[in-house]
Short mmCIF file of C-alpha atoms in Angstrom, two decimals:
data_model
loop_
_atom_site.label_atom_id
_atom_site.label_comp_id
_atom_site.label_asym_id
_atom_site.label_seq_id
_atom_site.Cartn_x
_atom_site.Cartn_y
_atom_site.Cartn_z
CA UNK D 1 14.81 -51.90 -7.53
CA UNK D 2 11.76 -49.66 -7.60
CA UNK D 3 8.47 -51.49 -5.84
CA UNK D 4 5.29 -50.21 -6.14
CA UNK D 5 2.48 -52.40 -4.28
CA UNK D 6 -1.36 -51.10 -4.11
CA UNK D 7 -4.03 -52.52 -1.71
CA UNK D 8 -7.25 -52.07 -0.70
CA UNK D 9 -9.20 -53.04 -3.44
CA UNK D 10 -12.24 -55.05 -3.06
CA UNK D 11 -16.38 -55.10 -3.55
CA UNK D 12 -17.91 -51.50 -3.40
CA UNK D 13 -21.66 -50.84 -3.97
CA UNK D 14 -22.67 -48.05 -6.50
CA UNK D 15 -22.28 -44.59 -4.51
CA UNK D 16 -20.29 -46.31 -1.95
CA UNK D 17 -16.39 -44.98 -1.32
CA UNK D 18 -12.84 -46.94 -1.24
CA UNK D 19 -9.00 -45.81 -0.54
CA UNK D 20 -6.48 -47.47 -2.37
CA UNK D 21 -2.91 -47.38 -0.72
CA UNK D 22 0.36 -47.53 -2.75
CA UNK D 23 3.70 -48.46 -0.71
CA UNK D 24 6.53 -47.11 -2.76
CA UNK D 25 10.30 -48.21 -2.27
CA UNK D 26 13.44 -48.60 -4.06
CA UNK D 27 13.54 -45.10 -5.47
CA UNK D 28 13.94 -41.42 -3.86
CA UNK D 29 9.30 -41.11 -3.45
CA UNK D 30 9.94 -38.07 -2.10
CA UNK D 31 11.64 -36.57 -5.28
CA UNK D 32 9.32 -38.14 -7.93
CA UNK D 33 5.79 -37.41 -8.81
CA UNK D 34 3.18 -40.13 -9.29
CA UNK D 35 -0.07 -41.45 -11.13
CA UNK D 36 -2.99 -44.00 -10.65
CA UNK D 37 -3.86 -45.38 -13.85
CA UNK D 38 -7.23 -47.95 -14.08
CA UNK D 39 -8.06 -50.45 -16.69
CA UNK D 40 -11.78 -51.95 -17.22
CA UNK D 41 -11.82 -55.63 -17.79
CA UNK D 42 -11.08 -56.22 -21.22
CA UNK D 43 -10.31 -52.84 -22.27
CA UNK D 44 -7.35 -50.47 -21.94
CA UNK D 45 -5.27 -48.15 -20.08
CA UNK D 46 -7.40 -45.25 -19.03
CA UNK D 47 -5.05 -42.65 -16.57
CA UNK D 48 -6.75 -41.56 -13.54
CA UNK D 49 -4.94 -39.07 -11.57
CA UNK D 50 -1.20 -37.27 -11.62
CA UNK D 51 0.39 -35.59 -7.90
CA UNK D 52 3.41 -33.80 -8.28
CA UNK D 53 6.40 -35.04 -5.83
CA UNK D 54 5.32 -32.58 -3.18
CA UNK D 55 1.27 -32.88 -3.36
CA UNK D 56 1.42 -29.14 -4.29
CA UNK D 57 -0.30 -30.06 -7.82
CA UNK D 58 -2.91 -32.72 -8.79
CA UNK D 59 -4.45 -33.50 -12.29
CA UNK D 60 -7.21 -35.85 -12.76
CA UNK D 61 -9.13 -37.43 -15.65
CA UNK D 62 -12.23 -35.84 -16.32
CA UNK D 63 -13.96 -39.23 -15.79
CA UNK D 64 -12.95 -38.98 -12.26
CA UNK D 65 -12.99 -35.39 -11.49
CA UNK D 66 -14.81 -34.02 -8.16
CA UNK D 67 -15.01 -37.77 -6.79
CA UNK D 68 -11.56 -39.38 -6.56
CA UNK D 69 -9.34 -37.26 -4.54
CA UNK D 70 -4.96 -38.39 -5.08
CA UNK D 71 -2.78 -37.52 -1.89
CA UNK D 72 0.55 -38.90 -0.80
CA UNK D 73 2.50 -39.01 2.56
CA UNK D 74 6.19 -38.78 1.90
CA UNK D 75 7.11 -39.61 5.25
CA UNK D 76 5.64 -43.07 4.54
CA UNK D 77 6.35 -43.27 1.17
CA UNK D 78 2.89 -44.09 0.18
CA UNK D 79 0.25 -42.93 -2.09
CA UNK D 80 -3.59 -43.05 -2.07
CA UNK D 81 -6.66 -42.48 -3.96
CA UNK D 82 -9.86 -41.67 -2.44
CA UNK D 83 -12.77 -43.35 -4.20
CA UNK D 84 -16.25 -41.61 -3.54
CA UNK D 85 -19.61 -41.58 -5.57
CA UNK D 86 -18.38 -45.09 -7.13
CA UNK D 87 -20.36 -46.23 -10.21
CA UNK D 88 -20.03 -49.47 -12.08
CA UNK D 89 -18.08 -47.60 -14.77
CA UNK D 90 -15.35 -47.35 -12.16
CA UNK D 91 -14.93 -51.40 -11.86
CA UNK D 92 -11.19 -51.85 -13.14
CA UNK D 93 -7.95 -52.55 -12.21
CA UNK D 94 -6.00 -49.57 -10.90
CA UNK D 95 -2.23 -49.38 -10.93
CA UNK D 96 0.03 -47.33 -8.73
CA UNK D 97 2.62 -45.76 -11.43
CA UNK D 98 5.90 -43.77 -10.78
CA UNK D 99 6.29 -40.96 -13.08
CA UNK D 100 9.12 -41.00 -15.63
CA UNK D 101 10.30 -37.33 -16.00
CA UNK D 102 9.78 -34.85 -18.09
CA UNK D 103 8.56 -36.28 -20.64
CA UNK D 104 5.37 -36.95 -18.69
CA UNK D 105 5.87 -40.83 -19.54
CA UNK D 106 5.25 -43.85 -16.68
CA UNK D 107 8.34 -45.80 -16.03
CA UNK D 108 7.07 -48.28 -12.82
CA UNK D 109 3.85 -49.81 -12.56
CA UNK D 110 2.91 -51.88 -9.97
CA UNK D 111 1.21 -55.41 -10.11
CA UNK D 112 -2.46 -53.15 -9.26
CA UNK D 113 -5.45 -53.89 -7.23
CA UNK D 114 -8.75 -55.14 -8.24
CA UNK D 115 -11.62 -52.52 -7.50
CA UNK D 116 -15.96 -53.79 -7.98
CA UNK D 117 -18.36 -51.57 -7.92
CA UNK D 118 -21.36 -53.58 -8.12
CA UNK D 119 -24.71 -54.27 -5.71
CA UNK X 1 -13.38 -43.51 -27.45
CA UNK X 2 -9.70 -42.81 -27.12
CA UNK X 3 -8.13 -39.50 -27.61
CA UNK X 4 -5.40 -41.00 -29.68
CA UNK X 5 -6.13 -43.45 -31.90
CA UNK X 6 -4.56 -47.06 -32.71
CA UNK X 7 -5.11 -50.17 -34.80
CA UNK X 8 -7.05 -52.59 -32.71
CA UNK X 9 -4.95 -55.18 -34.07
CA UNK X 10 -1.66 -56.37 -35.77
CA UNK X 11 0.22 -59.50 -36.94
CA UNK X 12 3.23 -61.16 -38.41
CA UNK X 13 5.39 -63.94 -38.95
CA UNK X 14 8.65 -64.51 -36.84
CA UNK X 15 11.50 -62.52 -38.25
CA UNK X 16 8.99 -59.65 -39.65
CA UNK X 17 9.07 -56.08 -39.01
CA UNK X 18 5.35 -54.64 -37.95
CA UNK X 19 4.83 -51.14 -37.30
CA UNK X 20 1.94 -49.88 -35.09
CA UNK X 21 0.74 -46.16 -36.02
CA UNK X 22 -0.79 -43.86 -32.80
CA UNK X 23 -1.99 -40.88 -34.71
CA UNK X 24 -3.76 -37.72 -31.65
CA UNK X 25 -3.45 -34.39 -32.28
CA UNK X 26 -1.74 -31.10 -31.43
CA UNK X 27 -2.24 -30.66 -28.16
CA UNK X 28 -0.91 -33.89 -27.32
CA UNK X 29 1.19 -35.84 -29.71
CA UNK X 30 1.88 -32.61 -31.81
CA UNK X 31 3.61 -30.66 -28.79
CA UNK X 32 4.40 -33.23 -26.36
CA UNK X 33 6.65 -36.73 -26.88
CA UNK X 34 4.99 -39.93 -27.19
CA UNK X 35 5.71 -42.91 -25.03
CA UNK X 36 4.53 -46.67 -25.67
CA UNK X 37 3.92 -49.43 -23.53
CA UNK X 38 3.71 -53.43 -23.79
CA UNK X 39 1.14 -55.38 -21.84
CA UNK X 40 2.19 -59.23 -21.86
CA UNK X 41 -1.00 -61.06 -21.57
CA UNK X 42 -1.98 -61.07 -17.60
CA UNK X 43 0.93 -58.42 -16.39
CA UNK X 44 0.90 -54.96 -15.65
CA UNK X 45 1.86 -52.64 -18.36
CA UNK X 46 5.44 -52.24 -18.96
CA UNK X 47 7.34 -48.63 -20.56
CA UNK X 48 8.90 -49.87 -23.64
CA UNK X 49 9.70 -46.54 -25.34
CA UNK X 50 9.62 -42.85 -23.77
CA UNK X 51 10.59 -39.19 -25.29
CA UNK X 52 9.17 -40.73 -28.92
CA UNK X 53 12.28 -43.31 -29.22
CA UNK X 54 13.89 -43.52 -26.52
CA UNK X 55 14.37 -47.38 -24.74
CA UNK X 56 14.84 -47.70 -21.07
CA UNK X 57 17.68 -50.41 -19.98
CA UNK X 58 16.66 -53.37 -20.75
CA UNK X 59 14.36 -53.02 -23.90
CA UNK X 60 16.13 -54.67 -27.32
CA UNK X 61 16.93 -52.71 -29.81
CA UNK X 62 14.47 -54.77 -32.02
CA UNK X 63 11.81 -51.87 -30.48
CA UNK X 64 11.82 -48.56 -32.28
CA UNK X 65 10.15 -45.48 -32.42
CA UNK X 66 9.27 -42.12 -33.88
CA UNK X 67 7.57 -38.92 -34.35
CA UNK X 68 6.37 -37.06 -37.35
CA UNK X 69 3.64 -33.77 -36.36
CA UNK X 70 0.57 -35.31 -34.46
CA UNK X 71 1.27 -39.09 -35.37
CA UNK X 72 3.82 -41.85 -34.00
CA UNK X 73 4.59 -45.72 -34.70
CA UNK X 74 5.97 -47.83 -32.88
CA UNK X 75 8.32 -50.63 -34.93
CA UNK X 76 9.27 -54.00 -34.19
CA UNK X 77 11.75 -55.75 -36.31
CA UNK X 78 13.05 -59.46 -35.84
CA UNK X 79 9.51 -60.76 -34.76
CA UNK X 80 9.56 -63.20 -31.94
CA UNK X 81 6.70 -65.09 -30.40
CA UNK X 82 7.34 -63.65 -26.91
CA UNK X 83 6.32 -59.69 -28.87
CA UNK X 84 2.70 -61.21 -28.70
CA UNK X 85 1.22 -58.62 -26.59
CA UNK X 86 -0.65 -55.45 -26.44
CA UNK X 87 0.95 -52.45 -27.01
CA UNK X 88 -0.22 -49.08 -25.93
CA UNK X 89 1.07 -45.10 -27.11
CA UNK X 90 0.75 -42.03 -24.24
CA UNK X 91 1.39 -38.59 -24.48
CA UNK X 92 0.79 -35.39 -22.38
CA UNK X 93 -2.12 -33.76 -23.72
CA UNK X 94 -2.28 -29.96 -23.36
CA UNK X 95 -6.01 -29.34 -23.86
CA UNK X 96 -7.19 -32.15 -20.97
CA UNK X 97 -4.39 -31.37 -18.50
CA UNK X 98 -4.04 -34.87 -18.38
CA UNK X 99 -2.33 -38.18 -19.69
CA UNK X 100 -3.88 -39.52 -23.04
CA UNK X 101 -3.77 -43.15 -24.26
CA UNK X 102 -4.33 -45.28 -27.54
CA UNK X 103 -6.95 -47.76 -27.37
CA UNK X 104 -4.61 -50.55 -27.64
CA UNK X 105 -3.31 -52.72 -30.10
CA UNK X 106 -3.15 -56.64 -29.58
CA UNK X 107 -0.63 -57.66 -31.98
CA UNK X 108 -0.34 -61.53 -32.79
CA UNK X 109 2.68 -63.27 -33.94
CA UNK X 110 1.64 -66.13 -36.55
#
């Protein structure tokens, strides 16, 4: 069954920078694209970033643009998410999601990873 | 402020049928299919509906869905107390190059 597990979340200070890591398995990684999606405490879904299943093509929320960078080494099956110029805004949850197809829908989520930005 | 816009709540007895409405726009509901998701209180969000009413294995058939120009519901008939959740819509959205969701609607079985 498909497994999606993120780490490296933790305590950032404002401005500081953070990589999240997502170890995919049960599923061909290498054919399927992939997202990060965040959530805020209390509040809801807000998607992050999109790479297509060969890293040639990237999307990214416009709250994120220029400071969050989405790569992914299909040798390793594994995803990432570079964190810079963090602001409190950014505290949330972020989940490692396997696209669904072409209907741009998210079929696997993982359990996330708990990211602080706060001094 | 969400690009597509839900109730922020819902409710109903066991055995009900509640609809939730996700109304956007063109360039995302209106030209691209809607998806919806259920969040059971402390889990990661699950995909409960994808291509506007379609169910992945697995999903009852008490979860429904559909389309009509730039607005979508999500139905649930036969009410039962494990539905109590919050339930999200998602769609493409043309304009942002990016993935668009509702705010969220926490929907309470009485």
């Amino acid at each position: 069954q498909v497994q999606l597990v993120e780490s490296g979340g933790g305590v950032v200070q404002p401005g500081g920078s953070l990589r999240l890591s997502c170890a995919a398995s049960g599923f061909t990684f290498s054919s399927n694209a992939m997202h990060w999606v965040r959530q805020a405490p209390g509040k809801g879904l807000e998607w992050v970033a999109f790479i297509r299943y060969d890293g040639s093509k990237t999307y990214y929320a416009d709250s994120v643009k220029g400071r969050f960078t989405i790569s992914r080494d299909n040798s390793k099956t594994m995803v990432y998410v570079q964190m810079n110029s963090l602001r409190a805004e950014d505290t949330a949850v972020y989940y490692c999601v396997k696209h669904g197809g072409s209907g741009w829908y998210l079929d696997n989520w993982g359990q996330g990873t708990l990211v602080t930005v706060s001094s | 402020q969400s690009v597509l816009t839900q109730p922020p709540a819902a409710s109903g007895t066991p055995g009900q049928r509640v609809t939730i409405s996700c109304s956007g726009s063109r360039s995302n509901i209106g030209d691209n299919p809607v998806s919806w998701y259920q969040q059971l209180p402390g889990t990661a969000p699950k995909l409960l509906l994808y291509t506007n009413n379609q169910r992945p294995s697995g999903v009852p058939d008490r979860f429904s869905g559909s389309k009509s120009g730039a607005s979508a519901s999500l139905a649930i008939s036969g009410l039962q107390s494990e539905d109590e959740a919050d339930y999200y819509c998602a769609a493409w959205d043309d304009s942002l190059s990016g993935v668009v969701f509702g705010g969220g609607t926490k929907l309470t079985v009485l």
